[in-house]
PDB file of C-alpha atoms in Angstrom:
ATOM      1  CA  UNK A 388     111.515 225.589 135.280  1.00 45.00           C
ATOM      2  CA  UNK A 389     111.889 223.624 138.318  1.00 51.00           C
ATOM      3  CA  UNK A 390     109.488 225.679 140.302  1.00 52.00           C
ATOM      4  CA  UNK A 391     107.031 225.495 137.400  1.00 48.00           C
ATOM      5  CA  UNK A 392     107.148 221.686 138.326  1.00 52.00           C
ATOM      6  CA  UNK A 393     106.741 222.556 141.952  1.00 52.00           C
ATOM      7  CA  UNK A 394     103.698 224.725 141.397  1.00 51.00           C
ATOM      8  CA  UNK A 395     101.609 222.391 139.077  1.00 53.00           C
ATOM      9  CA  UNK A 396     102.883 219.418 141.534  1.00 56.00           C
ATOM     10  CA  UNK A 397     101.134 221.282 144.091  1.00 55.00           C
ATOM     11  CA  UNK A 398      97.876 222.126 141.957  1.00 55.00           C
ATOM     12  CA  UNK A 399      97.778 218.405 141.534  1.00 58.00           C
ATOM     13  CA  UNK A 400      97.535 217.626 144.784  1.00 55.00           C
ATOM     14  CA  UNK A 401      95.112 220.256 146.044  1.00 55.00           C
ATOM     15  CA  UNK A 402      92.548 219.010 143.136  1.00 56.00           C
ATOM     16  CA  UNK A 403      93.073 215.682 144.278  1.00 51.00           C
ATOM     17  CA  UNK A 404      92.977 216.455 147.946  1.00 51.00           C
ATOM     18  CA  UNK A 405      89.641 218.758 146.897  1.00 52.00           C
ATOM     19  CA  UNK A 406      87.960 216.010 145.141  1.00 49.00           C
ATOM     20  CA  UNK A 407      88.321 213.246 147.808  1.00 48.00           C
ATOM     21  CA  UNK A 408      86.589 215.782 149.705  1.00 47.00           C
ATOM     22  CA  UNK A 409      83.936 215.918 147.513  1.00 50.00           C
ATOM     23  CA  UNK A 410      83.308 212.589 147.676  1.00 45.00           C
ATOM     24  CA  UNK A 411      83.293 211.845 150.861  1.00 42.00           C
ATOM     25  CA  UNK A 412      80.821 214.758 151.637  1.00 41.00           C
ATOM     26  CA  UNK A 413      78.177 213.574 149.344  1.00 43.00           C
ATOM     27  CA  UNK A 414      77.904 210.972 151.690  1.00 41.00           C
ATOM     28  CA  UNK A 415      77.693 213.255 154.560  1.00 42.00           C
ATOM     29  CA  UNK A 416      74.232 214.899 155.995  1.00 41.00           C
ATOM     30  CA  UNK A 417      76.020 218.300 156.489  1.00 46.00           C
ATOM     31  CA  UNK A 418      79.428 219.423 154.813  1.00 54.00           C
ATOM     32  CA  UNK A 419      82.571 220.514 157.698  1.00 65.00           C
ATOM     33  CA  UNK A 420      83.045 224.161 157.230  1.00 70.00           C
ATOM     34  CA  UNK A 421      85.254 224.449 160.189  1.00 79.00           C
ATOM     35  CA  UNK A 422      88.747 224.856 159.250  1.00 88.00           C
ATOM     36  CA  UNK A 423      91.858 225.243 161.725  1.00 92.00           C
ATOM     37  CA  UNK A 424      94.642 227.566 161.610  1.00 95.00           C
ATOM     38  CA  UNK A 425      97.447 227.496 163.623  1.00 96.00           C
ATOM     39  CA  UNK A 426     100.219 229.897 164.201  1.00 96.00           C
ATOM     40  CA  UNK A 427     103.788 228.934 166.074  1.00 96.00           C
ATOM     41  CA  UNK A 428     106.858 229.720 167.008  1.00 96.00           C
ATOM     42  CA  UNK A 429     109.684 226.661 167.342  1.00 96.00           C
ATOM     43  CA  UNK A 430     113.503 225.891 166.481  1.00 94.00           C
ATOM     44  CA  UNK A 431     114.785 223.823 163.679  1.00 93.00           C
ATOM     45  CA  UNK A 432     117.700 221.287 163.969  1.00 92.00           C
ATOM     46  CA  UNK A 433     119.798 220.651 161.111  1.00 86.00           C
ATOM     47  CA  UNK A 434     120.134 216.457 160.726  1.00 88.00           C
ATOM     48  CA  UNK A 435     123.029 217.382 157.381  1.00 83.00           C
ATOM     49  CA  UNK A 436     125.588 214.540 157.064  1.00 78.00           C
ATOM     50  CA  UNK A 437     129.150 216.241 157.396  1.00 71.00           C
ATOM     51  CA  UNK A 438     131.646 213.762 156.871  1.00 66.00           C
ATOM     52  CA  UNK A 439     135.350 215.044 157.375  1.00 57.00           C
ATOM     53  CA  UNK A 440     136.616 217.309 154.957  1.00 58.00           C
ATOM     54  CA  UNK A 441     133.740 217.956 153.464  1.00 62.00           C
ATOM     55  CA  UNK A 442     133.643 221.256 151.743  1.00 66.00           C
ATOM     56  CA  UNK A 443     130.083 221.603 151.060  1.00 68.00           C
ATOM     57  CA  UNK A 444     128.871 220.801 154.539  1.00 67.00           C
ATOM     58  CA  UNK A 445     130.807 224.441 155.638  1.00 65.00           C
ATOM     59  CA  UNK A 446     129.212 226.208 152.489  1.00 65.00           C
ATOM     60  CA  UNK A 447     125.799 224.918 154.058  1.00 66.00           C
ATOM     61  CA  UNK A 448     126.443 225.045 157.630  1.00 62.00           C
ATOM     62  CA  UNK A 449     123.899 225.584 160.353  1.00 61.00           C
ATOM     63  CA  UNK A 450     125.861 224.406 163.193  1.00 62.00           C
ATOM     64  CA  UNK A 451     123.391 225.601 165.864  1.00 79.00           C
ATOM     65  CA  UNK A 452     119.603 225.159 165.985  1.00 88.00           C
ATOM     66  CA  UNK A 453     117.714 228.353 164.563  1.00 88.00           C
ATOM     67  CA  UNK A 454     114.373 229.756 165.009  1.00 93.00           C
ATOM     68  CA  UNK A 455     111.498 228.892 162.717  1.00 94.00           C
ATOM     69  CA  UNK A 456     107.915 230.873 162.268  1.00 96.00           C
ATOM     70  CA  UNK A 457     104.829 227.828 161.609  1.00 97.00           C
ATOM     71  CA  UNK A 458     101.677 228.293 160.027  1.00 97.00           C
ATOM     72  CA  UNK A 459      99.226 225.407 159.050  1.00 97.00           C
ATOM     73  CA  UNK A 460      95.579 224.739 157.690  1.00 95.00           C
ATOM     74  CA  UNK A 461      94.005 221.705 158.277  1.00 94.00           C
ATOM     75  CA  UNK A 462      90.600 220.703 157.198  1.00 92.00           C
ATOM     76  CA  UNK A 463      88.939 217.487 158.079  1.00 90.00           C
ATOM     77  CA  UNK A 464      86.661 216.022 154.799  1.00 86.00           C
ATOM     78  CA  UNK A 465      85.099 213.121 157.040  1.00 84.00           C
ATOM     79  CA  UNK A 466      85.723 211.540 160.787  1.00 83.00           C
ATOM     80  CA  UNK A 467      88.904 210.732 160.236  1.00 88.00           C
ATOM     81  CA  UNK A 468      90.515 212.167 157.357  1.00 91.00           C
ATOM     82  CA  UNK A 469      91.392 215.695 156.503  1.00 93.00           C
ATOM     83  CA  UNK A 470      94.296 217.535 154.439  1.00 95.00           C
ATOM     84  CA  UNK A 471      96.690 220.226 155.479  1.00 96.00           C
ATOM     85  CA  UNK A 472      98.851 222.604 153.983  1.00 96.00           C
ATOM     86  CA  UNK A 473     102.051 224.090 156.063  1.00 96.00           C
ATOM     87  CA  UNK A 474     104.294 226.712 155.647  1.00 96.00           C
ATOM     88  CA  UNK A 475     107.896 226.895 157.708  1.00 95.00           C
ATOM     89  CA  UNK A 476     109.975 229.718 157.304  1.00 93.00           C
ATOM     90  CA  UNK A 477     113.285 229.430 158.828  1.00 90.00           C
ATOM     91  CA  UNK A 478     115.779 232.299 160.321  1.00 84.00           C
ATOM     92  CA  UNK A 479     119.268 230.859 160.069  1.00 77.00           C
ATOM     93  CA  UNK A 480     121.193 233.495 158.949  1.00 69.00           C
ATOM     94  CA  UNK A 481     122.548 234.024 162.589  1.00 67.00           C
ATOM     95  CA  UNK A 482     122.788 231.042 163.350  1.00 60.00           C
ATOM     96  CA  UNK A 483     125.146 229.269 160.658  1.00 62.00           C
ATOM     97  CA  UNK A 484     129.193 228.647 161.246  1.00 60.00           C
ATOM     98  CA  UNK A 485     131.174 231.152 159.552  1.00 60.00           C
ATOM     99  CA  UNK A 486     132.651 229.627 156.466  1.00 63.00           C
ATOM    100  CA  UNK A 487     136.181 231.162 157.205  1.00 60.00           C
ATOM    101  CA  UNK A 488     136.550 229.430 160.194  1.00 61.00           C
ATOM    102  CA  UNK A 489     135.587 226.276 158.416  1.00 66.00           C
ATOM    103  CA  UNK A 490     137.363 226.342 155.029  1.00 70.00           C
ATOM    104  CA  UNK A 491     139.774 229.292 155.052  1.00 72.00           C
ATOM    105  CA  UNK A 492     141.522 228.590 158.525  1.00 72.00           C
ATOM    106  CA  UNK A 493     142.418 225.292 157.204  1.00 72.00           C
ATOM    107  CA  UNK A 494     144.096 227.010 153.433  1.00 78.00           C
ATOM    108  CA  UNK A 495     146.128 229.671 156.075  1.00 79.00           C
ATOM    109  CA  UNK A 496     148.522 226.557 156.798  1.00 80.00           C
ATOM    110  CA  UNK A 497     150.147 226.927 153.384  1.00 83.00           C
ATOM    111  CA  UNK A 498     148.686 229.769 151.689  1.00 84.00           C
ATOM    112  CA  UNK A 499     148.487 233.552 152.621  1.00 82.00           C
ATOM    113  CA  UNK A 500     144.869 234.220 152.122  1.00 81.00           C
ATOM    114  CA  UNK A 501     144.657 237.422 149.697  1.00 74.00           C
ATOM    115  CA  UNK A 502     140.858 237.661 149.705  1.00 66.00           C
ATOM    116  CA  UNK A 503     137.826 236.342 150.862  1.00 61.00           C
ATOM    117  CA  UNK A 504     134.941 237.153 148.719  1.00 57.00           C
ATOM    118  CA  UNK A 505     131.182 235.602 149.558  1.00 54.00           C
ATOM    119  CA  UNK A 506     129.340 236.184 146.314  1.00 50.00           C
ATOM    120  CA  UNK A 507     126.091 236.046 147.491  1.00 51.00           C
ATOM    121  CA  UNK A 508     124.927 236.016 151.299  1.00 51.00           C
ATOM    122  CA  UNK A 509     122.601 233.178 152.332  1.00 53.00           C
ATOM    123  CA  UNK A 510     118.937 234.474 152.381  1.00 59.00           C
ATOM    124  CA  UNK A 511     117.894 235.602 155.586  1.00 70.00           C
ATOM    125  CA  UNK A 512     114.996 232.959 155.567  1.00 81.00           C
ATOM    126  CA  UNK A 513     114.392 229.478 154.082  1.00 85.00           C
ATOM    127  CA  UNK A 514     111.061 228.806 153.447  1.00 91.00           C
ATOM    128  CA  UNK A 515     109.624 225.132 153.334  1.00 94.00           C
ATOM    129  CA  UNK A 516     106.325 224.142 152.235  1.00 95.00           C
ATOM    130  CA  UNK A 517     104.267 220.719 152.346  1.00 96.00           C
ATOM    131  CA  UNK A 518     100.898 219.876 152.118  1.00 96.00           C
ATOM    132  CA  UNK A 519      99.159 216.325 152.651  1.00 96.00           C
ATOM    133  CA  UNK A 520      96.716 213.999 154.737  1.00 96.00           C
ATOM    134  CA  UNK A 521      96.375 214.111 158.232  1.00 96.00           C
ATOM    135  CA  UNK A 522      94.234 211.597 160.325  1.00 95.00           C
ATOM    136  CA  UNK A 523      92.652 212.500 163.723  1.00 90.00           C
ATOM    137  CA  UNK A 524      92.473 210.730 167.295  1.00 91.00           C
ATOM    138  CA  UNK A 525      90.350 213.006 169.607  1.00 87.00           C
ATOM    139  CA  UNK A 526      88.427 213.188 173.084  1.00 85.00           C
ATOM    140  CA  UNK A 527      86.594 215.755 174.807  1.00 81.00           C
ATOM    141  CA  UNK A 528      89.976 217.891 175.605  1.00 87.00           C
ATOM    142  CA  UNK A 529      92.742 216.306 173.182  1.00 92.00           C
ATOM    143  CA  UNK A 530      93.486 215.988 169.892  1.00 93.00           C
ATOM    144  CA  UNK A 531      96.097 214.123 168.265  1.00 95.00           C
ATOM    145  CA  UNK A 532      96.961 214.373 164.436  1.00 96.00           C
ATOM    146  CA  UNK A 533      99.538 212.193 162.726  1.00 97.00           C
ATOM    147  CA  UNK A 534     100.368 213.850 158.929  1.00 97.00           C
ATOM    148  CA  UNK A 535     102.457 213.110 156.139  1.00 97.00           C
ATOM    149  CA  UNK A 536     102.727 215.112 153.167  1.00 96.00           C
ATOM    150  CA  UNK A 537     105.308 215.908 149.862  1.00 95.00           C
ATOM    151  CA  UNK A 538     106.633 219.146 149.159  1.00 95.00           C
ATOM    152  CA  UNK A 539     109.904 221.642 148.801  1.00 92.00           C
ATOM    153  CA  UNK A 540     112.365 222.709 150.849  1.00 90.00           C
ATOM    154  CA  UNK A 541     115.185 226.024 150.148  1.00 85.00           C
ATOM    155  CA  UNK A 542     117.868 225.272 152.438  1.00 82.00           C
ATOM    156  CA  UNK A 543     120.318 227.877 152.259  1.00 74.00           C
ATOM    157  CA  UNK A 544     124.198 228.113 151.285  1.00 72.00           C
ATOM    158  CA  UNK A 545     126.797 230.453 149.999  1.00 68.00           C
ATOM    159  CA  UNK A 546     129.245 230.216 146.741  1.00 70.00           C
ATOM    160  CA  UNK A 547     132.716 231.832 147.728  1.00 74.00           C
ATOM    161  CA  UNK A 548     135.538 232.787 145.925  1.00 79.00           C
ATOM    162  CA  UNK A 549     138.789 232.159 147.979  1.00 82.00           C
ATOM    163  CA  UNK A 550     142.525 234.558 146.462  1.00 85.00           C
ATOM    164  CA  UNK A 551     145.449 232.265 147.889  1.00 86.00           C
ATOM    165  CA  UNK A 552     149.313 233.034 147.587  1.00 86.00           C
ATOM    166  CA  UNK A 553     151.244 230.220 148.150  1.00 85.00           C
ATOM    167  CA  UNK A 554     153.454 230.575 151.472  1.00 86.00           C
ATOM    168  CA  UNK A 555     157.452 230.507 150.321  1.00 82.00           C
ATOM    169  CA  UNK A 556     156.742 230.836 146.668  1.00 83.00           C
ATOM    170  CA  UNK A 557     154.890 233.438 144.361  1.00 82.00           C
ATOM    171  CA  UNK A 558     152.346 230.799 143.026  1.00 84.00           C
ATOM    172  CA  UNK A 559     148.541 232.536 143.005  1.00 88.00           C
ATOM    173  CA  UNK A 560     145.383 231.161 143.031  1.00 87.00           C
ATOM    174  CA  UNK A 561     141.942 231.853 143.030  1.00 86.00           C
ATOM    175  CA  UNK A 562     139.898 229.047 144.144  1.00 82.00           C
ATOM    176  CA  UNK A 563     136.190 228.958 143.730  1.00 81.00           C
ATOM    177  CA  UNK A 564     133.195 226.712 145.405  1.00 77.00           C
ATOM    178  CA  UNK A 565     129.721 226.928 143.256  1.00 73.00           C
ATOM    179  CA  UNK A 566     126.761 224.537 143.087  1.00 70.00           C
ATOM    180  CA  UNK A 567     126.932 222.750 140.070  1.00 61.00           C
ATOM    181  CA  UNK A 568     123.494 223.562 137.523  1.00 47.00           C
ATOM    182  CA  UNK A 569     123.071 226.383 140.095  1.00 43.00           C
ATOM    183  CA  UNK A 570     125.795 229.138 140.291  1.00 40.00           C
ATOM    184  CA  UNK A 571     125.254 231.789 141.728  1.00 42.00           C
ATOM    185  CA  UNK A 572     122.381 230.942 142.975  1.00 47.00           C
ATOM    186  CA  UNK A 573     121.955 231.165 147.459  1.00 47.00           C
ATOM    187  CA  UNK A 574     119.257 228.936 147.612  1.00 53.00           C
ATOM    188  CA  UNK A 575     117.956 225.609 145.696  1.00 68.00           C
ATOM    189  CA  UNK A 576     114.880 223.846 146.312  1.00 79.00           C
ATOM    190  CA  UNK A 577     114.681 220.466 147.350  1.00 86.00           C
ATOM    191  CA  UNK A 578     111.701 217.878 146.834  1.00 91.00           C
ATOM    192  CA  UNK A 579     110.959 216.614 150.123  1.00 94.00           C
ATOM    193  CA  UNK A 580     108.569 213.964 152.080  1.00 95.00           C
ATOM    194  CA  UNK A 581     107.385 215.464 155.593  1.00 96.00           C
ATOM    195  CA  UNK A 582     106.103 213.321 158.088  1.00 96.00           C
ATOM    196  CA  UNK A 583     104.698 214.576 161.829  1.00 96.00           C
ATOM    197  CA  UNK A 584     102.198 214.840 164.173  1.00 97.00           C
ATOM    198  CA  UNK A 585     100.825 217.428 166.138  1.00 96.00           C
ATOM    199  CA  UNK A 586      99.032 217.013 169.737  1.00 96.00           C
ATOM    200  CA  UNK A 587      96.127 219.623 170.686  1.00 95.00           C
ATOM    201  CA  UNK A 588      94.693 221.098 173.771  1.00 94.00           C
ATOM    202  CA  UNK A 589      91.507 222.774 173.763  1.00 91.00           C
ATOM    203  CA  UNK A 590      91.379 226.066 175.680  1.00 91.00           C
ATOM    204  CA  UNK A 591      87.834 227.157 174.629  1.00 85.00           C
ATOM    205  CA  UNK A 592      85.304 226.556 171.694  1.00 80.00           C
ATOM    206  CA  UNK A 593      87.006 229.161 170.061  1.00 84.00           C
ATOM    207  CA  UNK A 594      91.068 228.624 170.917  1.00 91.00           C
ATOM    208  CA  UNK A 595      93.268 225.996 171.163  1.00 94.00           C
ATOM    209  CA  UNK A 596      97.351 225.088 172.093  1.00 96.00           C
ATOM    210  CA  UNK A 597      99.456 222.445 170.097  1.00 96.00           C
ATOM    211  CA  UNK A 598     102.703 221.136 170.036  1.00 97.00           C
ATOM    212  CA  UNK A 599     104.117 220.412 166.700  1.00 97.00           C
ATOM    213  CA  UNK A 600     106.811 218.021 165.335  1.00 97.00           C
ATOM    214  CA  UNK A 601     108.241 217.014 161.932  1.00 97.00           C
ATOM    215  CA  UNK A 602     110.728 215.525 160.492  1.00 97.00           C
ATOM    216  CA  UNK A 603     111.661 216.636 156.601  1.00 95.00           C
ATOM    217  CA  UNK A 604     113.759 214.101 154.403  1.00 94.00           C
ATOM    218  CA  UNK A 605     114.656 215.519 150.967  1.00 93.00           C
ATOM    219  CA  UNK A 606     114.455 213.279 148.195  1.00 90.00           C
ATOM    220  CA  UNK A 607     115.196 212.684 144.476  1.00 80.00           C
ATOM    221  CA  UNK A 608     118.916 213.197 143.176  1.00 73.00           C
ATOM    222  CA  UNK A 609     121.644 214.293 145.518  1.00 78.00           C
ATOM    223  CA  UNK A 610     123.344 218.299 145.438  1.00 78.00           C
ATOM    224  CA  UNK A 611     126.595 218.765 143.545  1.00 80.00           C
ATOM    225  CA  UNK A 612     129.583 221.356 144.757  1.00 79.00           C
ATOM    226  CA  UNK A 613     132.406 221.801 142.335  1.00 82.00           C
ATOM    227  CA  UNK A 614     135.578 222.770 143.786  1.00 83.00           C
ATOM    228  CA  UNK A 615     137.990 224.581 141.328  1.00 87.00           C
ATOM    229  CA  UNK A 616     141.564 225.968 141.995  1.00 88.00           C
ATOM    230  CA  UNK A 617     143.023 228.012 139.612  1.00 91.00           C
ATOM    231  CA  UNK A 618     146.610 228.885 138.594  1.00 89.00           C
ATOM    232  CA  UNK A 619     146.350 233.056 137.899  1.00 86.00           C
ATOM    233  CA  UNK A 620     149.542 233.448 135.581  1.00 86.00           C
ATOM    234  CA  UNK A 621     148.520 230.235 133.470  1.00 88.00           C
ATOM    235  CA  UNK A 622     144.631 229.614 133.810  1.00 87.00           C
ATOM    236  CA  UNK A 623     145.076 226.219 134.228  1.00 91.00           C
ATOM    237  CA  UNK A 624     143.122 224.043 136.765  1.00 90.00           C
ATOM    238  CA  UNK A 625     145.663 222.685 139.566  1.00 89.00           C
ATOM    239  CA  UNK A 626     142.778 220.872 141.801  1.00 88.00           C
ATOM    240  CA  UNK A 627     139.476 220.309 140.789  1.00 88.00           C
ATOM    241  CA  UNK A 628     137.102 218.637 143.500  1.00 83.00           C
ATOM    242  CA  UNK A 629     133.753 217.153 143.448  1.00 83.00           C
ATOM    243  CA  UNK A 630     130.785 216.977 146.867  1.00 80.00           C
ATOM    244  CA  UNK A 631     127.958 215.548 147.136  1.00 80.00           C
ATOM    245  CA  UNK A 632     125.131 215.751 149.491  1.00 82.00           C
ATOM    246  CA  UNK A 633     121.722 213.789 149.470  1.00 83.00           C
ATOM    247  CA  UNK A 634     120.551 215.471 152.623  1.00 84.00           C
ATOM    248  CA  UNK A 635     120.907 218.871 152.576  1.00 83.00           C
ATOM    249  CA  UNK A 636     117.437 220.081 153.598  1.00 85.00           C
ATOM    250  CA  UNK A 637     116.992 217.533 156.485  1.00 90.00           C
ATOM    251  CA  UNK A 638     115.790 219.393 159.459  1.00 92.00           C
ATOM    252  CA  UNK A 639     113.741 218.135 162.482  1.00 96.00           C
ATOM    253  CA  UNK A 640     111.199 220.492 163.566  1.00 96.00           C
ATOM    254  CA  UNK A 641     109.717 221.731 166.523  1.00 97.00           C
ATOM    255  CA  UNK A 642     107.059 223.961 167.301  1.00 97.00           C
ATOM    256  CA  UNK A 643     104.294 225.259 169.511  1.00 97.00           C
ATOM    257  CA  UNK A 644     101.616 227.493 169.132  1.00 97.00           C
ATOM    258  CA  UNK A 645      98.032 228.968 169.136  1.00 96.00           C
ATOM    259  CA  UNK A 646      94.945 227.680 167.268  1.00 95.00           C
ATOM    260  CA  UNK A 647      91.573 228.787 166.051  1.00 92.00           C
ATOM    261  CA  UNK A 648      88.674 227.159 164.151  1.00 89.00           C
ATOM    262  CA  UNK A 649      87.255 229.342 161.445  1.00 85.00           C
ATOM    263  CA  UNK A 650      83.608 228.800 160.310  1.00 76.00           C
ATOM    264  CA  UNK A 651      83.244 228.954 156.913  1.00 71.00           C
ATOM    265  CA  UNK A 652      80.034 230.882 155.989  1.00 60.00           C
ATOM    266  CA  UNK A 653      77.774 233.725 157.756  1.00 53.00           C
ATOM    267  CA  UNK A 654      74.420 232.058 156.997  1.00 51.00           C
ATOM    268  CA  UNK A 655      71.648 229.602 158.646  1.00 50.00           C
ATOM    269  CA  UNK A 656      69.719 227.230 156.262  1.00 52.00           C
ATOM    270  CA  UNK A 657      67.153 229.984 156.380  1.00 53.00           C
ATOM    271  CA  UNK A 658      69.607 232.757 155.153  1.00 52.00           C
ATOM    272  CA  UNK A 659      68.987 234.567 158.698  1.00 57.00           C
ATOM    273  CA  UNK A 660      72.164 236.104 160.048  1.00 53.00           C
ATOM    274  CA  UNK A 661      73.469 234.798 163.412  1.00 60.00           C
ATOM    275  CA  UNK A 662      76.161 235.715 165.695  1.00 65.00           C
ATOM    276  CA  UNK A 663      79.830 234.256 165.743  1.00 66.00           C
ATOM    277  CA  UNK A 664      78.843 232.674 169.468  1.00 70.00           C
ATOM    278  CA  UNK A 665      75.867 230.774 168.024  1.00 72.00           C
ATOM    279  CA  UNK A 666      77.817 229.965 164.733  1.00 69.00           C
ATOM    280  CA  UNK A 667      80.248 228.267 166.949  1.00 72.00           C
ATOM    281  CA  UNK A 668      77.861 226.586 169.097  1.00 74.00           C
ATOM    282  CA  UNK A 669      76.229 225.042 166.124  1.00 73.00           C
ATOM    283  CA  UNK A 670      79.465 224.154 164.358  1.00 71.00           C
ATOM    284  CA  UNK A 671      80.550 222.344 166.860  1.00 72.00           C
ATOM    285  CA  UNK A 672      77.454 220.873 167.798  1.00 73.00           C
ATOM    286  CA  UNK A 673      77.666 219.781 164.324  1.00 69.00           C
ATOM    287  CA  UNK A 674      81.242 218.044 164.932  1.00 65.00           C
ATOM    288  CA  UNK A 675      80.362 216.332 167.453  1.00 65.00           C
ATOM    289  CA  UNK A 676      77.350 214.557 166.007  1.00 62.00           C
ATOM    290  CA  UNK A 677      78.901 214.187 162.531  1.00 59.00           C
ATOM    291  CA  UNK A 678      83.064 214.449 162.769  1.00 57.00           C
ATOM    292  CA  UNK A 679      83.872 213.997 166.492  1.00 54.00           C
ATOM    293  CA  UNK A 680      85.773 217.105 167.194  1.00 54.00           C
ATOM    294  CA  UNK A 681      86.232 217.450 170.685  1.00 55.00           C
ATOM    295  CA  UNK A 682      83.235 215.527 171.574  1.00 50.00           C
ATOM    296  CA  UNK A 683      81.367 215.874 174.730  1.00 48.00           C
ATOM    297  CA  UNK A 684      82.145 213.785 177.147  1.00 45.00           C
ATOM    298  CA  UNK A 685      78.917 211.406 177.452  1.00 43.00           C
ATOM    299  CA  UNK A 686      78.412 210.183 181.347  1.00 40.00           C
TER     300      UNK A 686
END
């Protein structure tokens, strides 16, 4: 149900991202059918709050910073204004803190561990996606694009169940750690506000290099993790413990990368069929009469 949300949040947006366009084009001589896409490679730092103790920070633990694959459209409507939609997926299966050395070390003081059972693996990539408004600063060479934008984030953690005899005695236990409203479940999406900029150098007409950087803040209600310890020969609950996270899906982001304008459309305002080099030439003639894109330096 909750992605259902997602998906017609996301519809909403695009429509009204698609009719600002609109607008703002029938004041325009010409329409922009140049769209960017760019394509990067970059490492994502994981901003969690673990505070001592904290069980669910080792369930979600990314110690390290992992590697992250970025794609992004961007298309600008009028000068100044465009809207982009973005795409991060994330790698940090390799990169997280085993949760035995986090949670299961510290149970080996008084209990002999019996078994240690991960239900379910992380997934071996969490995918983010945003889209949103981006406003442009340009010259003749650089570009620089400020952006903020909503959208949904699947950080990734692990429910465990944990066998424990007690040390001296012949209590047993069986301790589990689940998300609460999700069991079972390795990944959970999180409503998030993205905000970031991204600066450009042109290479060519046709190419150009960025650097990207973004910072995602999750929002809306905070993440639940119910600890329950369980006596085997009575079923009754010994311990029962409650965490809480509200930031769980922070991450700071940074990439580089490759991009390319696309030209929407194969046809003059005759219908003739021209080349991809005069295409190009015209497009961006275009831009830098009507939109500014890398304008010509005037001397």
């Amino acid at each position: 149900m909750k992605r259902f949300h997602l998906l017609v949040l996301l519809f909403g947006i695009c429509s009204l991202l698609k009719a600002q366009e609109g607008q703002l084009l029938s004041h325009s001589r010409e329409s922009n059918k140049l769209l960017q896409l760019n394509a990067g490679l970059g490492t994502s730092f994981d901003l969690m709050h673990r505070g001592a103790g904290n069980a669910f920070a080792s369930i979600a633990a990314k110690k390290s910073p992992f590697p992250i694959l970025d794609f992004r459209l961007e298309h600008f409507f009028s000068r100044k204004w465009g809207w982009f939609a973005n795409i991060k997926i994330g790698i940090p299966s390799k990169y997280r803190t085993d949760y035995y050395s986090e949670l299961a070390r510290v149970l080996e003081k008084d209990y002999y561990i019996r078994n240690h059972i991960f239900e379910k693996q992380t997934l071996p990539v969490t995918p983010c996606l945003a889209v949103g408004v981006v406003h442009r600063i340009e010259n003749s060479h650089w570009a620089f694009y400020p952006r903020l934008g909503i959208g949904v984030n699947s950080p990734g953690f692990q429910d465990v169940c944990i066998g424990l005899k007690k040390k001296g005695g012949n209590q047993l236990y069986d301790t589990r750690h689940d998300i609460k409203y999700g069991l079972g479940q390795d990944n959970r999406d999180v409503f998030i506000l993205s905000t970031g900029f991204s600066l450009n150098y042109k290479l060519s007409t046709y190419c150009y290099l960025f650097l990207s950087v973004d910072y995602i803040q999750p929002i809306g209600s905070h993440l639940i993790m119910e600890s329950i310890t369980t006596d085997l020969y009575t079923n009754e609950v010994v311990d029962r413990r409650i965490y809480k996270t509200s930031t769980l899906g922070r991450d700071l982001n940074v990439c580089v990368g490759v991009g390319i304008p696309i030209r929407l459309g194969r046809k003059d305002r005759k219908g003739q069929i021209t080349s991809r080099k005069e295409r190009m030439r015209k497009i961006m003639e275009q831009k830098r009469k009507s939109f500014g894109l890398f304008p010509t330096t005037v001397k």
